[in-house]
XYZ file of C-alpha atoms in Angstrom:
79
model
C 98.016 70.928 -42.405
C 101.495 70.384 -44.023
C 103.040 73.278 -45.734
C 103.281 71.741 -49.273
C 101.781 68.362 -50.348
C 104.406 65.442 -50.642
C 105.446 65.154 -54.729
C 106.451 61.795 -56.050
C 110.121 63.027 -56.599
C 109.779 64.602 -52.483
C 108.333 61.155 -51.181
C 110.884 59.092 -53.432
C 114.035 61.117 -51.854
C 112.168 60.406 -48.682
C 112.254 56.418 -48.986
C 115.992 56.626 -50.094
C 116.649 58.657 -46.791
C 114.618 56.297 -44.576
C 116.563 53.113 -46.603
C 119.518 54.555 -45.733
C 118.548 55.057 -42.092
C 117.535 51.506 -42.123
C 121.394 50.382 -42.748
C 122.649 52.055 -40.015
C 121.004 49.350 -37.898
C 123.690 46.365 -39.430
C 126.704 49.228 -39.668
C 129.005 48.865 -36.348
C 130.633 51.613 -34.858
C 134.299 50.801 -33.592
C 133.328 50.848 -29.610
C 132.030 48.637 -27.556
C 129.147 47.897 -25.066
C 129.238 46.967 -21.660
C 127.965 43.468 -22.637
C 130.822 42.971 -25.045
C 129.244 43.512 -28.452
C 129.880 45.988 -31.132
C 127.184 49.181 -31.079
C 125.569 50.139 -34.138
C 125.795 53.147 -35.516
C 121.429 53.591 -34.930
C 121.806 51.857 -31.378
C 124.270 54.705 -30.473
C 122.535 57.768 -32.175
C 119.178 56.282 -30.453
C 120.907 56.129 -26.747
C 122.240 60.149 -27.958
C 119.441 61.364 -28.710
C 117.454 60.184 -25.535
C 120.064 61.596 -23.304
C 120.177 64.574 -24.814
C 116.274 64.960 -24.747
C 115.863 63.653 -21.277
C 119.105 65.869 -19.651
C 118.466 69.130 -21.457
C 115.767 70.128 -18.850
C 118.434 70.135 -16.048
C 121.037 71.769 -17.256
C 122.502 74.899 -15.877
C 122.926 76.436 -19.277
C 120.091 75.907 -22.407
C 120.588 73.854 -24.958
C 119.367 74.341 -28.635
C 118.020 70.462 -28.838
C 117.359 71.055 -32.384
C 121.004 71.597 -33.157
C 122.212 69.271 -30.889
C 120.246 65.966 -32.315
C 121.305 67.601 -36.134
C 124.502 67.355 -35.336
C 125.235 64.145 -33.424
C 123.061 62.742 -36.412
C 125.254 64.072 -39.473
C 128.268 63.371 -37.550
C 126.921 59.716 -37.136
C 125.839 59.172 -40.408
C 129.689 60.308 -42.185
C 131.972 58.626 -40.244
């Protein structure tokens, strides 16, 4: 059960988020990948967020996942 049913004005600032998550597909980052080709900006916070999920479990030290896919996100999303 969610904690609050979704408003119009809630579900409206959600469809402008997920549009704008949408462009990051077309928006290149200025690296490269091995194959040559420019990375987009989802492409790379995709390939992030897996490693991040799929090391964590081995690492000496823990690691707040939470904060770590937060931040790599913001940080991809203003550059």
């Amino acid at each position: 059960m969610p904690d609050a049913p979704l408003t119009p004005p809630a579900a409206g600032a959600l469809l402008e988020f997920f549009a704008l998550a949408e462009r990051l597909k077309t928006e290149l980052r200025h690296s490269w990948l091995s194959d040559g080709r420019q990375e987009s900006v989802a492409e790379h916070t995709w390939l992030m967020a897996l490693m991040a999920i799929t090391l964590a479990p081995t690492l000496e030290h823990p690691v707040d996942l939470g904060h770590v896919l937060k931040r790599h996100r913001a940080a991809a999303c203003h550059r």
